[in-house]
PDB file of C-alpha atoms in Angstrom:
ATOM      1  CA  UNK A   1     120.318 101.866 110.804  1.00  0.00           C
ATOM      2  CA  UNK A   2     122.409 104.684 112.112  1.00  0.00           C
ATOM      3  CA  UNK A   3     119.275 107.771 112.450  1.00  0.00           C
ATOM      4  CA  UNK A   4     120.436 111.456 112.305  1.00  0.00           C
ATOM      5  CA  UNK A   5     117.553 114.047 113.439  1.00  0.00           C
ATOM      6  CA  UNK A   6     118.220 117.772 112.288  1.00  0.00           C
ATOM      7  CA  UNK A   7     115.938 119.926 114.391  1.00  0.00           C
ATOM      8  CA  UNK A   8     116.089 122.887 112.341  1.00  0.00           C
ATOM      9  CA  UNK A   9     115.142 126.491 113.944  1.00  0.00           C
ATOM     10  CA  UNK A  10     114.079 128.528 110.229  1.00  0.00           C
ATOM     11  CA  UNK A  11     112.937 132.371 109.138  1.00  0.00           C
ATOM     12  CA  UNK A  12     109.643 132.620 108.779  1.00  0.00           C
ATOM     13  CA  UNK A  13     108.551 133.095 105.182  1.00  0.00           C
ATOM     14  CA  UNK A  14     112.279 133.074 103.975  1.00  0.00           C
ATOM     15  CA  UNK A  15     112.946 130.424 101.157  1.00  0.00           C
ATOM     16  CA  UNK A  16     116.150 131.365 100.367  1.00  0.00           C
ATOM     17  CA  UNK A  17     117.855 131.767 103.612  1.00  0.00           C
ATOM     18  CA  UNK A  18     115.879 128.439 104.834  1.00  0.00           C
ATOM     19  CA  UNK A  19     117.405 126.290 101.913  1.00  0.00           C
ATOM     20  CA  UNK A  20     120.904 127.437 102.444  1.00  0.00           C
ATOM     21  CA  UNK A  21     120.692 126.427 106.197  1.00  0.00           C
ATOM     22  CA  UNK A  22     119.295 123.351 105.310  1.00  0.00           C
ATOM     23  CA  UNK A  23     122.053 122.579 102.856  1.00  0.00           C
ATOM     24  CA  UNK A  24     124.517 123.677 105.453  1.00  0.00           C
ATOM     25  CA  UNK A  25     122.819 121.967 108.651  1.00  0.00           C
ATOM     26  CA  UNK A  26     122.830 118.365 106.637  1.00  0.00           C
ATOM     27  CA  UNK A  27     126.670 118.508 106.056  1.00  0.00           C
ATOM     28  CA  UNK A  28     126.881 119.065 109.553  1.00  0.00           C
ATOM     29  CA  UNK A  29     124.888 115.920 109.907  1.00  0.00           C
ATOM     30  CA  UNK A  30     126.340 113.647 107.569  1.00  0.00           C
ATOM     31  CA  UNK A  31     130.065 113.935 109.761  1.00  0.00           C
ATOM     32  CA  UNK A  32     127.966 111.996 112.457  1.00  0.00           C
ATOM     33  CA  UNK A  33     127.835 109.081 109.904  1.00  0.00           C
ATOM     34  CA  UNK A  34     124.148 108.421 109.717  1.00  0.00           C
ATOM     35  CA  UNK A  35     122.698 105.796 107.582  1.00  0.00           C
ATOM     36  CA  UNK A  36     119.520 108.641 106.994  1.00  0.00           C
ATOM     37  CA  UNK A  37     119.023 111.897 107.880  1.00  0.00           C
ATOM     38  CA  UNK A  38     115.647 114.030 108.327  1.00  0.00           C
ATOM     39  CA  UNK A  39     114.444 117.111 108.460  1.00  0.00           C
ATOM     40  CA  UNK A  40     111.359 118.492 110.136  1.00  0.00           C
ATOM     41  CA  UNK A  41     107.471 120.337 108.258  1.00  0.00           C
ATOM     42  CA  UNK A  42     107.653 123.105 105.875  1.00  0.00           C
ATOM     43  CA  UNK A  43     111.152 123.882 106.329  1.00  0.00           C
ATOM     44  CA  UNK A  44     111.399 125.989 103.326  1.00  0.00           C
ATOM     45  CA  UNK A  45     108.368 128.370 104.325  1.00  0.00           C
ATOM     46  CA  UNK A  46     107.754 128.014 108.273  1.00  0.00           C
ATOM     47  CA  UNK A  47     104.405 127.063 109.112  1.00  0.00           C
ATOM     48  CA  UNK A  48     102.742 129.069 107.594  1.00  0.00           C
ATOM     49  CA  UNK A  49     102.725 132.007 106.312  1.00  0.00           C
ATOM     50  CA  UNK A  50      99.655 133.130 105.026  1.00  0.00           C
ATOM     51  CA  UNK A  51     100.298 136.122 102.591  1.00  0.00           C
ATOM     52  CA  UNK A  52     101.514 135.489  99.210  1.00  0.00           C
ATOM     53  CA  UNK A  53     101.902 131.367 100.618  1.00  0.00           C
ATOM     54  CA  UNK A  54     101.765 130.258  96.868  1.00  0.00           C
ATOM     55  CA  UNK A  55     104.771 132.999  95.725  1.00  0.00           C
ATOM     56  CA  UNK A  56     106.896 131.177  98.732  1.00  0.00           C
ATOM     57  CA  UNK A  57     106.266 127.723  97.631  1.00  0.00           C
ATOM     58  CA  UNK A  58     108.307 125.048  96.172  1.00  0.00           C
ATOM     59  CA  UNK A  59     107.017 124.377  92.787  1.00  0.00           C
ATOM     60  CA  UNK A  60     106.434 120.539  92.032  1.00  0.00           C
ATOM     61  CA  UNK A  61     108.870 119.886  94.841  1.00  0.00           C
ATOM     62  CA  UNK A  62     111.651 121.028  92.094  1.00  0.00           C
ATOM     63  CA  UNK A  63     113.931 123.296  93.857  1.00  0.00           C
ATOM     64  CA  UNK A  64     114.302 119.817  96.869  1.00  0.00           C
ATOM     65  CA  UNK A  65     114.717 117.375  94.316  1.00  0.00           C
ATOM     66  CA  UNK A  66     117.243 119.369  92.431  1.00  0.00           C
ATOM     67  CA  UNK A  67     119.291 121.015  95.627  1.00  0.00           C
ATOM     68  CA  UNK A  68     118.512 118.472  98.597  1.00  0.00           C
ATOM     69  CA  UNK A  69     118.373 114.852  95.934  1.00  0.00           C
ATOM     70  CA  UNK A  70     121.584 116.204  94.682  1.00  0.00           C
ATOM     71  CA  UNK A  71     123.097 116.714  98.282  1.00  0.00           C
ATOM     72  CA  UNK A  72     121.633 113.336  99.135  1.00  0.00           C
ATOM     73  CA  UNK A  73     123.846 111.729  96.225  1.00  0.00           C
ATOM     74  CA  UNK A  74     127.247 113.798  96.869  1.00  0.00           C
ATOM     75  CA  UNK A  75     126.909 112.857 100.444  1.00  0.00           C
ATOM     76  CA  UNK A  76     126.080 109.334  99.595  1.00  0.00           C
ATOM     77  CA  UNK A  77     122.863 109.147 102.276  1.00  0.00           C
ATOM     78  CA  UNK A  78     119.519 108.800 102.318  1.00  0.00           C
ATOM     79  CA  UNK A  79     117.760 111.822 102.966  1.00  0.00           C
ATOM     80  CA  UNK A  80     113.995 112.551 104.460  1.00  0.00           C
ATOM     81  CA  UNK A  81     114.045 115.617 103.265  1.00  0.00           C
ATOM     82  CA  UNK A  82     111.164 117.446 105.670  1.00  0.00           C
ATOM     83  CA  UNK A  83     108.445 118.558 104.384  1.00  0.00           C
ATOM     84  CA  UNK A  84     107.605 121.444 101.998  1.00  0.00           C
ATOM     85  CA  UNK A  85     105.095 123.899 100.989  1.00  0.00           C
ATOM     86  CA  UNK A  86     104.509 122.959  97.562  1.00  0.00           C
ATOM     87  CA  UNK A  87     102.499 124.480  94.359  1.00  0.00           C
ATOM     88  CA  UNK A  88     101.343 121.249  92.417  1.00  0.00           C
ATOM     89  CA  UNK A  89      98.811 122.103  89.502  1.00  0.00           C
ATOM     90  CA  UNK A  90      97.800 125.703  91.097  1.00  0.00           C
ATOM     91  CA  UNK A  91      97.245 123.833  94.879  1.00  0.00           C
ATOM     92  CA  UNK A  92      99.679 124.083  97.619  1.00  0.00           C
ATOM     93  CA  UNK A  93     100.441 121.456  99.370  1.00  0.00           C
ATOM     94  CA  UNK A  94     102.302 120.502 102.739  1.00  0.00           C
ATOM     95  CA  UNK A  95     104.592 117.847 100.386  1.00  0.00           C
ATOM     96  CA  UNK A  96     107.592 115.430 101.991  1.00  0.00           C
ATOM     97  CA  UNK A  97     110.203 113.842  99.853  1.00  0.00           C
ATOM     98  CA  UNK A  98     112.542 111.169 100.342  1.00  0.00           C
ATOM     99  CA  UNK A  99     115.775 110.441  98.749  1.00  0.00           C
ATOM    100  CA  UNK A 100     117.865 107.638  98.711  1.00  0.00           C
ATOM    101  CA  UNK A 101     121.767 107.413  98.628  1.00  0.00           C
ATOM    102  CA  UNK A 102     122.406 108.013  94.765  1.00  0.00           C
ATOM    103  CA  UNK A 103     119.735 110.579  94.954  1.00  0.00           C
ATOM    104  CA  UNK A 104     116.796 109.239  93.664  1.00  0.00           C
ATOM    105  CA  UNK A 105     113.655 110.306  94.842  1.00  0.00           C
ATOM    106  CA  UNK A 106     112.227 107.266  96.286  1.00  0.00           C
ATOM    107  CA  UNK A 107     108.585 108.302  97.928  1.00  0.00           C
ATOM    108  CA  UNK A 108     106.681 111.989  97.905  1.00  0.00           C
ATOM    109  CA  UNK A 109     103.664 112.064 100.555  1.00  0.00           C
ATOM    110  CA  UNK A 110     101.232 115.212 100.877  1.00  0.00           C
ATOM    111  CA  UNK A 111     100.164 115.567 104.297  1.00  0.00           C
ATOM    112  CA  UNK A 112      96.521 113.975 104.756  1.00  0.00           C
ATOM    113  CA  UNK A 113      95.275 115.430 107.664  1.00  0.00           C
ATOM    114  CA  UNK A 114      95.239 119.206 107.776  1.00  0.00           C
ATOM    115  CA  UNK A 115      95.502 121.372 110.903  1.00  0.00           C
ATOM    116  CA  UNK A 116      92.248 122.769 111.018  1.00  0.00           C
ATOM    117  CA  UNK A 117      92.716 124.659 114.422  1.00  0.00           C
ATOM    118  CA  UNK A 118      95.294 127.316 112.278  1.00  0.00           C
ATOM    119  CA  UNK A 119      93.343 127.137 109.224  1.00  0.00           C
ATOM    120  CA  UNK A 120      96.050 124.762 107.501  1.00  0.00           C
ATOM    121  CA  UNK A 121      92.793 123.508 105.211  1.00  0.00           C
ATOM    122  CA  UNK A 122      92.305 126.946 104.169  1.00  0.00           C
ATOM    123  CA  UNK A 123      95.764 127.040 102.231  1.00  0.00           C
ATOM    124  CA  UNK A 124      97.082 123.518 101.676  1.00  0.00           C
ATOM    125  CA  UNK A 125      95.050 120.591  99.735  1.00  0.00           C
ATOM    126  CA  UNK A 126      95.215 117.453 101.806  1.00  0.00           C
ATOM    127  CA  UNK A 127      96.886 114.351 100.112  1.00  0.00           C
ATOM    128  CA  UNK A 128      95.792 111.301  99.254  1.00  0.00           C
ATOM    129  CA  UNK A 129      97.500 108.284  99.566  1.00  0.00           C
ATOM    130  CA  UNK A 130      99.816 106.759 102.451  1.00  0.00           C
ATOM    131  CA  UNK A 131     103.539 106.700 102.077  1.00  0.00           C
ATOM    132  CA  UNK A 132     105.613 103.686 102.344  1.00  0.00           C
ATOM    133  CA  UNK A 133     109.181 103.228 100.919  1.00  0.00           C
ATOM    134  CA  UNK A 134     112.518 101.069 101.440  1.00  0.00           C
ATOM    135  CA  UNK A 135     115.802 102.586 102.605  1.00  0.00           C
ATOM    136  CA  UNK A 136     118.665 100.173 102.536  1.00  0.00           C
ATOM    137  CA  UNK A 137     116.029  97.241 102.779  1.00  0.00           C
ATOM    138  CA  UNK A 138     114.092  99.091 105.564  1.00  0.00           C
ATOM    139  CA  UNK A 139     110.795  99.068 105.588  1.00  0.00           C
ATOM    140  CA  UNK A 140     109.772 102.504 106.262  1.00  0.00           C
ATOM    141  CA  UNK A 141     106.748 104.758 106.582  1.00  0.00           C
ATOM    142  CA  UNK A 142     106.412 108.700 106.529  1.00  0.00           C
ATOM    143  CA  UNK A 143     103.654 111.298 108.618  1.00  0.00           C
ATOM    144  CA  UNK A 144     103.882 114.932 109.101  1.00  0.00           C
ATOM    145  CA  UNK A 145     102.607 116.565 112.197  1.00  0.00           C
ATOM    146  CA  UNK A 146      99.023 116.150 113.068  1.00  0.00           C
ATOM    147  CA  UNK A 147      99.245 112.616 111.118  1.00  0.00           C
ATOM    148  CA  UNK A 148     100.035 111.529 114.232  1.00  0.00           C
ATOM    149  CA  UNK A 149      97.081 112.084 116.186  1.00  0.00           C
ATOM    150  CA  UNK A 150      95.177 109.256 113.557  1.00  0.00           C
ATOM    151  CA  UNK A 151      96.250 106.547 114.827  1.00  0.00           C
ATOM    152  CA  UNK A 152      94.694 104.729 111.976  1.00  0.00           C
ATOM    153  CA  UNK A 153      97.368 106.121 109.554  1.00  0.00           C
ATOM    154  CA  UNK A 154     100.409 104.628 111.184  1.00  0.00           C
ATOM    155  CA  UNK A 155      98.470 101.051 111.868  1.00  0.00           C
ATOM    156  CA  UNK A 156      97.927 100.813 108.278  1.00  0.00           C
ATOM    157  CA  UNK A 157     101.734 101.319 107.396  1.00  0.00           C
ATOM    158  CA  UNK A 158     102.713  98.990 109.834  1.00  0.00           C
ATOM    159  CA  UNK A 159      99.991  96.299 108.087  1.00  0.00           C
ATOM    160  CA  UNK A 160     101.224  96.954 104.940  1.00  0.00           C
ATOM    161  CA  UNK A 161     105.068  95.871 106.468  1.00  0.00           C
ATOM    162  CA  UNK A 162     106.834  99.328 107.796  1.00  0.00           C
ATOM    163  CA  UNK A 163     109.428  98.746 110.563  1.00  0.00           C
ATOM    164  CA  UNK A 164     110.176 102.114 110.750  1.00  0.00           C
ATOM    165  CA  UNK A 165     107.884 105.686 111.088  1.00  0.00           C
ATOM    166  CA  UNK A 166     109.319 109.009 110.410  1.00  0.00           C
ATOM    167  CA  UNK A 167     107.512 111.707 111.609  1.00  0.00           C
ATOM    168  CA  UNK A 168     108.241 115.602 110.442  1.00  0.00           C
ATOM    169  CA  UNK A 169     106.375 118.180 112.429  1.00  0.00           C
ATOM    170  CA  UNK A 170     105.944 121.900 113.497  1.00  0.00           C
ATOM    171  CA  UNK A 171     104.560 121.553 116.489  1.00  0.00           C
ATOM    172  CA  UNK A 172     103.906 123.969 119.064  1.00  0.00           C
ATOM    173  CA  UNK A 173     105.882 124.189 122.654  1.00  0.00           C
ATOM    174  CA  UNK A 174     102.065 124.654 123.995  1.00  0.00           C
ATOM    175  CA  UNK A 175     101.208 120.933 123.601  1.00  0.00           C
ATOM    176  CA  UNK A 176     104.795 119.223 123.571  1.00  0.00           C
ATOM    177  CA  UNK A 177     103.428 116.434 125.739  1.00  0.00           C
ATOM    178  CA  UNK A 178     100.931 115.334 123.506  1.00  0.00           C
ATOM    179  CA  UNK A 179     103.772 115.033 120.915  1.00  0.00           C
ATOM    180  CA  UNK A 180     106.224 113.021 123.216  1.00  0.00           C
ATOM    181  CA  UNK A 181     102.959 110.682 124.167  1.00  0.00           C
ATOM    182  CA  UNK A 182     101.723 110.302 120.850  1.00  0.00           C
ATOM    183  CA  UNK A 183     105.298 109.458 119.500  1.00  0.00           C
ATOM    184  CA  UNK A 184     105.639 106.657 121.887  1.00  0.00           C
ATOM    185  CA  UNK A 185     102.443 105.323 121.645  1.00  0.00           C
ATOM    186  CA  UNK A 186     102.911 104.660 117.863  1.00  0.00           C
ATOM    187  CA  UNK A 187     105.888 102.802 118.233  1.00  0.00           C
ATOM    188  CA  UNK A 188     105.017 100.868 121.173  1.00  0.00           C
ATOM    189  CA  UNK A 189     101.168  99.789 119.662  1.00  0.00           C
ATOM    190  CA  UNK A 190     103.154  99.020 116.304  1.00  0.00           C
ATOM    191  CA  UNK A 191     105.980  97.667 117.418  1.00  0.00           C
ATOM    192  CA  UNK A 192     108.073  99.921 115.384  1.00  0.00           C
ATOM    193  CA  UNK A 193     110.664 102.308 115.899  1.00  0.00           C
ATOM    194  CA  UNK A 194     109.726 106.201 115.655  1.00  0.00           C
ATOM    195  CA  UNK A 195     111.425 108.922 114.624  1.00  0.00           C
ATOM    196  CA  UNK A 196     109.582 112.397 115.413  1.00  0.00           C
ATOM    197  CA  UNK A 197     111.879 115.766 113.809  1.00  0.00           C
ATOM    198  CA  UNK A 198     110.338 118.803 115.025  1.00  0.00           C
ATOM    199  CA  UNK A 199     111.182 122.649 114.722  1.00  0.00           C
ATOM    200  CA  UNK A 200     112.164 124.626 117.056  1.00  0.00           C
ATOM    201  CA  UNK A 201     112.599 128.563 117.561  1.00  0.00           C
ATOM    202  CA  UNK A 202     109.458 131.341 116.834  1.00  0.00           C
ATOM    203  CA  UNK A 203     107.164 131.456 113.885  1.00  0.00           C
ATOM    204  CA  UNK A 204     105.272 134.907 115.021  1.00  0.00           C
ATOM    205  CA  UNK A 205     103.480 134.210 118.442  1.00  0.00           C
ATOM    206  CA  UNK A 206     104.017 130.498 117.963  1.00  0.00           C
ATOM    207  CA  UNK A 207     107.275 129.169 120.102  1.00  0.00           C
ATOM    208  CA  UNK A 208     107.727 125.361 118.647  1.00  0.00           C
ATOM    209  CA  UNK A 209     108.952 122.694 120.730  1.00  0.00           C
ATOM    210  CA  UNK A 210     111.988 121.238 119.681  1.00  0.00           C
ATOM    211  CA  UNK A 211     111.787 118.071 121.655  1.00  0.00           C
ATOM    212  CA  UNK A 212     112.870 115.815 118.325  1.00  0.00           C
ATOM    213  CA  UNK A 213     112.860 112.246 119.721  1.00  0.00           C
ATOM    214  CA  UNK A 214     114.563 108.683 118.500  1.00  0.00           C
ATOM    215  CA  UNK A 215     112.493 105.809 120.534  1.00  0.00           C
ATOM    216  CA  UNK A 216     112.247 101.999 119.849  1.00  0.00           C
ATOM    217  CA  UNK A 217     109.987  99.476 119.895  1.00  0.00           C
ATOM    218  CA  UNK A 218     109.710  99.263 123.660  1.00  0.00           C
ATOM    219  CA  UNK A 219     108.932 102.655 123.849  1.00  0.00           C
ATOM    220  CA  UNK A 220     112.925 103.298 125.218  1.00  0.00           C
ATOM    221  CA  UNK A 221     114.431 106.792 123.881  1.00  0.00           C
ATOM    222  CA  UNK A 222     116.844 106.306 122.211  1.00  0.00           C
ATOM    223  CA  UNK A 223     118.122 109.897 122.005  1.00  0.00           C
ATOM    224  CA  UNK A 224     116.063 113.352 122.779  1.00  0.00           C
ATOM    225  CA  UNK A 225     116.654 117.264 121.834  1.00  0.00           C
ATOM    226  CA  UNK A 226     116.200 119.934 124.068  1.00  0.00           C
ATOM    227  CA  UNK A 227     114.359 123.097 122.772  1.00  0.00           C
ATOM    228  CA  UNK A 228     117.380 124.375 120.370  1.00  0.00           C
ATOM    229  CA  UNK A 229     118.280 124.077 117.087  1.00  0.00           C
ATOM    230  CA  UNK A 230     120.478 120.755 117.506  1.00  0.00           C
ATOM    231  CA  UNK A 231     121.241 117.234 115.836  1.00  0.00           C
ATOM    232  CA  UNK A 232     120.506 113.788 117.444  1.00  0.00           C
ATOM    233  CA  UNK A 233     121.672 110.672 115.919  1.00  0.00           C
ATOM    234  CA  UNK A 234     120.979 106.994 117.486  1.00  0.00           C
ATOM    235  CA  UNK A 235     121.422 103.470 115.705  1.00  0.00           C
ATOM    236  CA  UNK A 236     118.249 101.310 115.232  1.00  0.00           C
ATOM    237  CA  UNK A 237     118.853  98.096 115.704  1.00  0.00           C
ATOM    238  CA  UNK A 238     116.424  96.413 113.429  1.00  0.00           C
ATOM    239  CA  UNK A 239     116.439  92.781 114.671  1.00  0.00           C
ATOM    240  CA  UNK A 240     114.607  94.725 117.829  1.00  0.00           C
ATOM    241  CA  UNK A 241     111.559  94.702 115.448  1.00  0.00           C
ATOM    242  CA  UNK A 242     111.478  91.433 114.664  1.00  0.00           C
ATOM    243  CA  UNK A 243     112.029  90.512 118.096  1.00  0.00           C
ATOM    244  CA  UNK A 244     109.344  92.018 119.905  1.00  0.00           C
ATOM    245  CA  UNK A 245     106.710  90.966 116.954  1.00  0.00           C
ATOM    246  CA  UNK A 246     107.642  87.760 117.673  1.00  0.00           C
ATOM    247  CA  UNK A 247     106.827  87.855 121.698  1.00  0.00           C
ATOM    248  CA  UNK A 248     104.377  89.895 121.893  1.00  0.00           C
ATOM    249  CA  UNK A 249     102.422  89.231 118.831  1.00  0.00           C
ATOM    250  CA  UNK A 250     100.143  91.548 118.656  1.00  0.00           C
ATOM    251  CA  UNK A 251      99.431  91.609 114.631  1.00  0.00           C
ATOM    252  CA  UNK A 252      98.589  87.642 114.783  1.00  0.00           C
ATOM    253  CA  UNK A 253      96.378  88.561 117.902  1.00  0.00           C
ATOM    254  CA  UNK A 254      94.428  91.626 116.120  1.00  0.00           C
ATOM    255  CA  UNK A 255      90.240  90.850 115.829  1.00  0.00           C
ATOM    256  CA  UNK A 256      89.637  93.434 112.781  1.00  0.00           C
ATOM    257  CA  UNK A 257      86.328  91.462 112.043  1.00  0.00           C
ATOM    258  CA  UNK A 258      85.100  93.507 115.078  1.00  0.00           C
ATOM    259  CA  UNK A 259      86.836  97.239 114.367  1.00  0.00           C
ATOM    260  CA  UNK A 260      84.453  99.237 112.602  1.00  0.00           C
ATOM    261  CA  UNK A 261      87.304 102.217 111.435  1.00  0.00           C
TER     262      UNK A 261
END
């Protein structure tokens, strides 16, 4: 599975100017020849702006399914298409879709855990279920952000048969070594391959990272962004999984009669 990374550098509180890069940005991508291509958090709005938040919003995740599922189909790839901020039922929430090759929409997570250190649970509603989905017979799971840092979220995907973790983020140039360690450690403790696509540029004060980041079961990197707005692309080789799960077992080896989580 060929893996194409847009780290995206957006205008703060700018809908329509973010969508049209977006647009433009993934048929950049798609000459690369990816199998899938992802996008990083809240794309459409930044994260986050806090006046008039709901007026800037997707609504039911309708303008992505109808601009970025339709893109997905011309292009004829499957598309993580980032994460939005999303009106659902008078909430917002921080909402990632997925599409697949004909432009279906195959999985839509809201973001669980809420970034309470910038007052994300003061806007969004946090979600409530886990998101796992197939992309040409991948198994695949799907975090945003601070997900990461709950390490119980990605060990539960990986029970329930996900070879593969995307991660879409916003996250901060301040603590971009927690990011690269907490990337690695997911795929190395799940024996998975992890895909992190951050932002990059200035959202007000905040400079974020960049840093996106392909890395494999072993823990190798597979490819790595600098601090720009840039595309990285690597091919997944998913016997690796297989391989590794089969050496090191570590899922036949688990005690969970003696984890109290």
């Amino acid at each position: 599975m060929k893996i194409s990374c847009i780290q995206m550098d957006m205008m703060f509180g700018a809908a329509d100017e973010n969508f049209e890069h977006a647009k433009r940005l993934i048929r950049a991508a798609v000459q690369n020849g990816p199998d899938v291509i992802i996008l990083p958090e809240t794309w459409n709005t930044g994260f986050f702006p806090r006046e008039n938040l709901p007026r800037l919003c997707d609504t039911d995740c309708t303008r992505v399914k109808q601009e970025l599922g339709t893109l997905a189909a011309e292009l004829h790839v499957n598309l993580i298409a980032g994460s939005v901020s999303n009106v659902r039922e008078g909430r917002v929430y921080n909402t990632a879709c997925v599409f697949d090759r004909v432009g279906s929409c195959v999985a839509q997570y809201d973001k669980t855990h809420l970034f309470t250190p910038m007052g994300e649970h003061e806007y969004y509603t946090p979600g409530d279920h886990l998101c796992r989905f197939s992309l040409d017979g991948t198994e695949c799971g799907l975090i945003i952000c601070y997900d990461i840092r709950f390490p119980e979220l990605t060990r539960s995907l990986a029970l329930s048969g996900a070879q593969m973790l995307f991660v879409v983020s916003q996250w901060p140039q301040a603590r971009v070594e927690h990011l690269q360690a907490l990337v690695r450690a997911r795929a190395i403790e799940n024996q998975m391959y992890a895909v992190c696509c951050n932002s990059c540029g200035m959202a007000g004060e905040t400079k974020y990272a960049g840093a996106s980041v392909i890395v494999d079961p072993w823990g190798k990197t597979l490819a790595q962004a600098a601090e720009h707005e840039e595309v990285i692309t690597a091919t997944c080789d998913m016997a690796v999984v297989g391989d590794i799960r089969q050496s090191i077992n570590v899922f036949c080896d688990r005690r969970p009669e003696l984890y109290n989580v």
